[in-house]
């Protein structure tokens, strides 16, 4: 039996300091030995959002402890590690720089290869940590900073089919939560409030629902929610608004995903139709059940990461590291931190005023 690679993954792109050790079994199935995550929610709560300077300072304070813990609890020794993989982008540059520099220094001190990882690629293949995953598949990435439909041809080969032209879906949840007076990070709380509300009470806009292919837009929702919050009289109104928001999101995703299915099939003519939903917002139960039922109707297999692997973590970074290690795709020690690093580098930039959609 040949020795299986042992990869240390490090993540610090936003407000989670994380480290993980990942290896694989004899048939190439990844095994997460440890997955340590330290969240900074308490630091950013009073500001209602992530403050980059404070986030970076906290990463600096914690990173060595988190890495030490990940190694210690794995039962492995430093000398067993075969490569170090760090997130190099996209994300907040001051935050990325911490995990990236730490990873590079760690790799060179143990004289092992360093691997720079795209955080979005981590989310894209994260379900491989708990499910079998074959290429090609359609990916819906829904996180705090990104929302896109991507045809994943293979590791490193992505074709973006649609993207948000303004806010990311997680951002829309967080902004709505803030308007409803819910503490940061509000996304998950909206789901809880929505359970007590009447989803038919408020009619919210469904931006670009009938144009723009599977591109998406959420900024108009936030403006509508803002207007309605001024008329809210009691807690029940709040629950009703949260429920109406959740229902509108489900409707938008249902319609846009059908379009993405079609585009994915034209592009790949796949034997097996697989739809992966990943990123922090993929833990939303309403979205999960809406997309699962759409998949059943359209003969797609739906795959989600385990709930604890939807949000930011280092196991998904170590997993990309493992795959790249096996194909000897190592990075130089001068690899830069990349605040913007799209999966599909050829796709047009579609954010901001003046974007024309058909
Ligand atoms: O993937 P992630 O942890 O970080 C980024 O890479 O952005 O995603 C974080 C986002 C936040 O906007 C958070 O509010 C949202 O995911 N989120 C949710 C839920 N859980 C996390 N949004 C809606 N419903 C949830 N259950
Ligand atoms: Zn993320």
CSV table of N, CA and C in Angstrom, one decimal, residues 32-133:
chain,number,residue,atom,x,y,z
A,32,UNK,N,-11.2,13.6,5.9
A,32,UNK,CA,-10.9,14.8,6.7
A,32,UNK,C,-10.5,14.3,8.1
A,33,UNK,N,-9.2,14.5,8.4
A,33,UNK,CA,-8.7,14.1,9.7
A,33,UNK,C,-9.1,15.1,10.8
A,34,UNK,N,-8.9,16.4,10.4
A,34,UNK,CA,-9.4,17.5,11.3
A,34,UNK,C,-9.8,18.7,10.5
A,35,UNK,N,-10.8,19.4,11.1
A,35,UNK,CA,-11.3,20.6,10.4
A,35,UNK,C,-11.6,21.7,11.5
A,36,UNK,N,-10.6,22.5,11.7
A,36,UNK,CA,-10.7,23.4,12.8
A,36,UNK,C,-11.1,24.8,12.3
A,37,UNK,N,-12.2,25.4,12.8
A,37,UNK,CA,-12.7,26.7,12.3
A,37,UNK,C,-12.8,27.6,13.5
A,38,UNK,N,-12.2,28.8,13.4
A,38,UNK,CA,-12.4,29.8,14.5
A,38,UNK,C,-13.2,31.0,13.8
A,39,UNK,N,-14.4,31.2,14.2
A,39,UNK,CA,-15.2,32.3,13.6
A,39,UNK,C,-15.0,33.6,14.4
A,40,UNK,N,-15.1,34.7,13.6
A,40,UNK,CA,-14.9,36.0,14.2
A,40,UNK,C,-16.2,36.8,14.5
A,41,UNK,N,-17.3,36.0,14.4
A,41,UNK,CA,-18.6,36.7,14.5
A,41,UNK,C,-18.7,37.7,15.6
A,42,UNK,N,-18.2,37.3,16.8
A,42,UNK,CA,-18.3,38.3,18.0
A,42,UNK,C,-17.5,39.6,17.8
A,43,UNK,N,-16.4,39.5,17.0
A,43,UNK,CA,-15.6,40.7,16.8
A,43,UNK,C,-16.4,41.7,15.9
A,44,UNK,N,-17.1,41.2,14.8
A,44,UNK,CA,-17.7,42.0,13.8
A,44,UNK,C,-19.2,42.4,14.1
A,45,UNK,N,-19.8,41.7,15.1
A,45,UNK,CA,-21.2,41.9,15.4
A,45,UNK,C,-21.6,43.3,15.6
A,46,UNK,N,-20.8,44.0,16.4
A,46,UNK,CA,-21.2,45.4,16.8
A,46,UNK,C,-21.1,46.4,15.6
A,47,UNK,N,-20.4,45.9,14.5
A,47,UNK,CA,-20.2,46.8,13.4
A,47,UNK,C,-21.2,46.4,12.3
A,48,UNK,N,-21.9,45.3,12.4
A,48,UNK,CA,-23.0,44.9,11.5
A,48,UNK,C,-22.4,44.3,10.2
A,49,UNK,N,-21.1,44.0,10.2
A,49,UNK,CA,-20.4,43.5,9.0
A,49,UNK,C,-19.0,43.3,9.3
A,50,UNK,N,-18.3,42.6,8.3
A,50,UNK,CA,-16.8,42.3,8.6
A,50,UNK,C,-16.0,43.6,8.4
A,51,UNK,N,-15.2,43.9,9.4
A,51,UNK,CA,-14.2,45.0,9.3
A,51,UNK,C,-12.9,44.4,8.9
A,52,UNK,N,-12.4,44.7,7.7
A,52,UNK,CA,-11.2,44.0,7.2
A,52,UNK,C,-10.0,44.1,8.2
A,53,UNK,N,-9.7,45.3,8.7
A,53,UNK,CA,-8.5,45.5,9.6
A,53,UNK,C,-8.6,44.6,10.8
A,54,UNK,N,-9.8,44.5,11.4
A,54,UNK,CA,-10.0,43.7,12.7
A,54,UNK,C,-9.9,42.2,12.3
A,55,UNK,N,-10.5,41.9,11.1
A,55,UNK,CA,-10.4,40.5,10.7
A,55,UNK,C,-9.0,40.0,10.5
A,56,UNK,N,-8.2,40.9,9.9
A,56,UNK,CA,-6.8,40.5,9.6
A,56,UNK,C,-6.0,40.4,10.9
A,57,UNK,N,-6.3,41.3,11.8
A,57,UNK,CA,-5.6,41.3,13.1
A,57,UNK,C,-5.9,40.0,13.9
A,58,UNK,N,-7.2,39.6,13.8
A,58,UNK,CA,-7.6,38.4,14.5
A,58,UNK,C,-7.0,37.1,13.8
A,59,UNK,N,-6.9,37.1,12.5
A,59,UNK,CA,-6.2,36.0,11.8
A,59,UNK,C,-4.8,35.9,12.3
A,60,UNK,N,-4.1,37.0,12.4
A,60,UNK,CA,-2.7,37.0,12.8
A,60,UNK,C,-2.5,36.4,14.2
A,61,UNK,N,-3.5,36.8,15.1
A,61,UNK,CA,-3.4,36.3,16.5
A,61,UNK,C,-3.7,34.8,16.6
A,62,UNK,N,-4.5,34.3,15.7
A,62,UNK,CA,-5.0,32.9,15.9
A,62,UNK,C,-4.4,31.9,15.0
A,63,UNK,N,-3.8,32.3,13.9
A,63,UNK,CA,-3.5,31.3,12.9
A,63,UNK,C,-2.5,30.2,13.4
A,64,UNK,N,-1.5,30.5,14.1
A,64,UNK,CA,-0.6,29.5,14.5
A,64,UNK,C,-1.3,28.5,15.5
A,65,UNK,N,-2.1,29.0,16.4
A,65,UNK,CA,-2.8,28.1,17.3
A,65,UNK,C,-3.8,27.2,16.6
A,66,UNK,N,-4.5,27.7,15.6
A,66,UNK,CA,-5.4,26.9,14.8
A,66,UNK,C,-4.7,25.8,14.0
A,67,UNK,N,-3.6,26.2,13.4
A,67,UNK,CA,-2.8,25.2,12.6
A,67,UNK,C,-2.3,24.1,13.6
A,68,UNK,N,-1.7,24.6,14.7
A,68,UNK,CA,-1.2,23.6,15.7
A,68,UNK,C,-2.3,22.6,16.1
A,69,UNK,N,-3.5,23.2,16.4
A,69,UNK,CA,-4.6,22.3,16.9
A,69,UNK,C,-5.0,21.3,15.8
A,70,UNK,N,-5.0,21.8,14.6
A,70,UNK,CA,-5.4,20.9,13.5
A,70,UNK,C,-4.4,19.7,13.3
A,71,UNK,N,-3.2,20.0,13.5
A,71,UNK,CA,-2.1,19.0,13.4
A,71,UNK,C,-2.2,18.0,14.6
A,72,UNK,N,-2.3,18.6,15.8
A,72,UNK,CA,-2.3,17.8,17.0
A,72,UNK,C,-3.5,16.9,17.0
A,73,UNK,N,-4.7,17.4,16.7
A,73,UNK,CA,-5.9,16.5,16.8
A,73,UNK,C,-6.0,15.5,15.7
A,74,UNK,N,-5.2,15.7,14.7
A,74,UNK,CA,-5.2,14.7,13.6
A,74,UNK,C,-4.4,13.4,14.0
A,75,UNK,N,-3.6,13.5,15.0
A,75,UNK,CA,-2.8,12.4,15.4
A,75,UNK,C,-1.5,12.3,14.5
A,76,UNK,N,-1.3,13.2,13.6
A,76,UNK,CA,-0.2,13.1,12.7
A,76,UNK,C,0.9,14.1,13.2
A,77,UNK,N,2.1,13.9,12.6
A,77,UNK,CA,3.2,14.8,13.0
A,77,UNK,C,3.5,15.7,11.9
A,78,UNK,N,4.1,16.9,12.2
A,78,UNK,CA,4.5,17.8,11.2
A,78,UNK,C,5.2,17.2,10.0
A,79,UNK,N,6.1,16.3,10.4
A,79,UNK,CA,7.0,15.7,9.3
A,79,UNK,C,6.2,14.7,8.4
A,80,UNK,N,4.9,14.4,8.8
A,80,UNK,CA,4.1,13.5,7.9
A,80,UNK,C,3.4,14.3,6.8
A,81,UNK,N,3.4,15.7,7.0
A,81,UNK,CA,2.7,16.5,6.0
A,81,UNK,C,3.4,16.6,4.6
A,82,UNK,N,2.7,16.4,3.6
A,82,UNK,CA,3.3,16.3,2.2
A,82,UNK,C,3.3,17.6,1.5
A,83,UNK,N,2.3,18.5,1.8
A,83,UNK,CA,2.2,19.8,1.1
A,83,UNK,C,1.3,20.7,2.0
A,84,UNK,N,1.5,22.0,1.7
A,84,UNK,CA,0.6,23.0,2.4
A,84,UNK,C,-0.1,23.8,1.4
A,85,UNK,N,-1.5,23.9,1.6
A,85,UNK,CA,-2.3,24.6,0.6
A,85,UNK,C,-3.0,25.7,1.4
A,86,UNK,N,-2.9,26.9,0.8
A,86,UNK,CA,-3.5,28.1,1.4
A,86,UNK,C,-4.4,28.8,0.4
A,87,UNK,N,-5.5,29.4,0.9
A,87,UNK,CA,-6.4,30.2,0.0
A,87,UNK,C,-5.6,31.4,-0.4
A,88,UNK,N,-5.5,31.7,-1.7
A,88,UNK,CA,-4.8,32.9,-2.2
A,88,UNK,C,-5.8,33.9,-2.8
A,89,UNK,N,-7.1,33.6,-2.8
A,89,UNK,CA,-8.1,34.5,-3.3
A,89,UNK,C,-9.3,33.8,-3.7
A,90,UNK,N,-10.4,34.4,-4.1
A,90,UNK,CA,-10.6,35.8,-3.9
A,90,UNK,C,-11.0,36.1,-2.4
A,91,UNK,N,-10.9,37.3,-2.0
A,91,UNK,CA,-11.3,37.7,-0.6
A,91,UNK,C,-10.7,39.0,-0.2
A,92,UNK,N,-10.6,39.3,1.0
A,92,UNK,CA,-10.1,40.6,1.5
A,92,UNK,C,-8.6,40.5,1.5
A,93,UNK,N,-7.9,41.4,0.9
A,93,UNK,CA,-6.5,41.2,0.7
A,93,UNK,C,-5.7,41.1,2.0
A,94,UNK,N,-6.1,42.0,3.0
A,94,UNK,CA,-5.4,41.9,4.3
A,94,UNK,C,-5.6,40.6,5.0
A,95,UNK,N,-6.7,40.0,4.7
A,95,UNK,CA,-7.0,38.7,5.4
A,95,UNK,C,-6.3,37.5,4.6
A,96,UNK,N,-6.4,37.6,3.3
A,96,UNK,CA,-5.8,36.5,2.5
A,96,UNK,C,-4.3,36.5,2.8
A,97,UNK,N,-3.7,37.6,2.9
A,97,UNK,CA,-2.2,37.7,3.1
A,97,UNK,C,-1.7,36.9,4.3
A,98,UNK,N,-2.6,36.9,5.4
A,98,UNK,CA,-2.2,36.2,6.6
A,98,UNK,C,-2.0,34.7,6.4
A,99,UNK,N,-3.1,34.0,5.8
A,99,UNK,CA,-3.0,32.6,5.6
A,99,UNK,C,-2.1,32.2,4.5
A,100,UNK,N,-2.0,33.1,3.5
A,100,UNK,CA,-1.1,32.8,2.4
A,100,UNK,C,0.4,32.9,2.9
A,101,UNK,N,0.8,33.9,3.6
A,101,UNK,CA,2.2,34.1,4.1
A,101,UNK,C,2.5,32.9,5.1
A,102,UNK,N,1.5,32.6,5.9
A,102,UNK,CA,1.7,31.6,6.9
A,102,UNK,C,2.0,30.2,6.2
A,103,UNK,N,1.1,30.0,5.2
A,103,UNK,CA,1.3,28.7,4.5
A,103,UNK,C,2.6,28.6,3.7
A,104,UNK,N,3.0,29.7,3.1
A,104,UNK,CA,4.3,29.7,2.4
A,104,UNK,C,5.4,29.4,3.3
A,105,UNK,N,5.4,30.1,4.5
A,105,UNK,CA,6.5,30.0,5.4
A,105,UNK,C,6.5,28.6,6.0
A,106,UNK,N,5.3,28.0,6.3
A,106,UNK,CA,5.2,26.7,6.9
A,106,UNK,C,5.8,25.7,5.9
A,107,UNK,N,5.4,25.8,4.6
A,107,UNK,CA,5.8,24.8,3.6
A,107,UNK,C,7.3,24.9,3.4
A,108,UNK,N,7.9,26.1,3.4
A,108,UNK,CA,9.3,26.2,3.2
A,108,UNK,C,10.1,25.7,4.4
A,109,UNK,N,9.5,25.9,5.6
A,109,UNK,CA,10.2,25.5,6.8
A,109,UNK,C,10.3,23.9,6.9
A,110,UNK,N,9.3,23.3,6.3
A,110,UNK,CA,9.3,21.8,6.4
A,110,UNK,C,9.8,21.2,5.0
A,111,UNK,N,10.2,22.2,4.2
A,111,UNK,CA,10.8,21.8,2.9
A,111,UNK,C,9.8,20.9,2.0
A,112,UNK,N,8.5,21.3,2.0
A,112,UNK,CA,7.5,20.6,1.2
A,112,UNK,C,6.8,21.6,0.3
A,113,UNK,N,6.2,21.1,-0.8
A,113,UNK,CA,5.6,22.0,-1.8
A,113,UNK,C,4.5,22.9,-1.2
A,114,UNK,N,4.3,24.1,-1.8
A,114,UNK,CA,3.2,25.0,-1.4
A,114,UNK,C,2.2,25.0,-2.6
A,115,UNK,N,0.9,25.1,-2.2
A,115,UNK,CA,-0.1,25.1,-3.3
A,115,UNK,C,-1.1,26.2,-3.0
A,116,UNK,N,-1.2,27.2,-3.9
A,116,UNK,CA,-2.1,28.3,-3.8
A,116,UNK,C,-3.5,27.8,-4.3
A,117,UNK,N,-4.5,28.1,-3.5
A,117,UNK,CA,-5.9,27.6,-3.8
A,117,UNK,C,-6.9,28.7,-4.0
A,118,UNK,N,-7.7,28.6,-5.0
A,118,UNK,CA,-8.8,29.5,-5.3
A,118,UNK,C,-9.9,29.1,-4.3
A,119,UNK,N,-10.4,30.0,-3.5
A,119,UNK,CA,-11.4,29.7,-2.5
A,119,UNK,C,-12.7,29.2,-3.1
A,120,UNK,N,-13.0,29.7,-4.3
A,120,UNK,CA,-14.3,29.4,-5.0
A,120,UNK,C,-14.1,27.9,-5.5
A,121,UNK,N,-12.9,27.5,-5.9
A,121,UNK,CA,-12.7,26.1,-6.3
A,121,UNK,C,-12.9,25.2,-5.1
A,122,UNK,N,-12.5,25.7,-3.9
A,122,UNK,CA,-12.8,24.9,-2.7
A,122,UNK,C,-14.3,24.7,-2.5
A,123,UNK,N,-15.1,25.7,-2.6
A,123,UNK,CA,-16.6,25.6,-2.5
A,123,UNK,C,-17.0,24.6,-3.6
A,124,UNK,N,-16.5,24.8,-4.8
A,124,UNK,CA,-17.0,24.1,-6.0
A,124,UNK,C,-16.8,22.6,-5.8
A,125,UNK,N,-15.7,22.1,-5.2
A,125,UNK,CA,-15.6,20.7,-5.1
A,125,UNK,C,-15.8,20.2,-3.7
A,126,UNK,N,-16.3,21.1,-2.8
A,126,UNK,CA,-16.5,20.7,-1.4
A,126,UNK,C,-17.4,19.5,-1.2
A,127,UNK,N,-18.4,19.3,-2.1
A,127,UNK,CA,-19.3,18.1,-1.8
A,127,UNK,C,-18.5,16.8,-2.0
A,128,UNK,N,-17.3,16.8,-2.6
A,128,UNK,CA,-16.6,15.6,-2.8
A,128,UNK,C,-16.1,15.0,-1.4
A,129,UNK,N,-16.2,15.9,-0.4
A,129,UNK,CA,-15.8,15.4,0.9
A,129,UNK,C,-16.9,14.5,1.6
A,130,UNK,N,-18.1,14.5,1.0
A,130,UNK,CA,-19.1,13.6,1.6
A,130,UNK,C,-19.9,12.9,0.5
A,131,UNK,N,-19.6,13.1,-0.8
A,131,UNK,CA,-20.4,12.4,-1.9
A,131,UNK,C,-19.4,12.0,-3.0
A,132,UNK,N,-19.9,11.1,-3.8
A,132,UNK,CA,-19.1,10.8,-5.0
A,132,UNK,C,-19.4,11.9,-6.0
A,133,UNK,N,-18.4,12.4,-6.7
A,133,UNK,CA,-18.6,13.6,-7.6
A,133,UNK,C,-17.8,13.4,-8.9
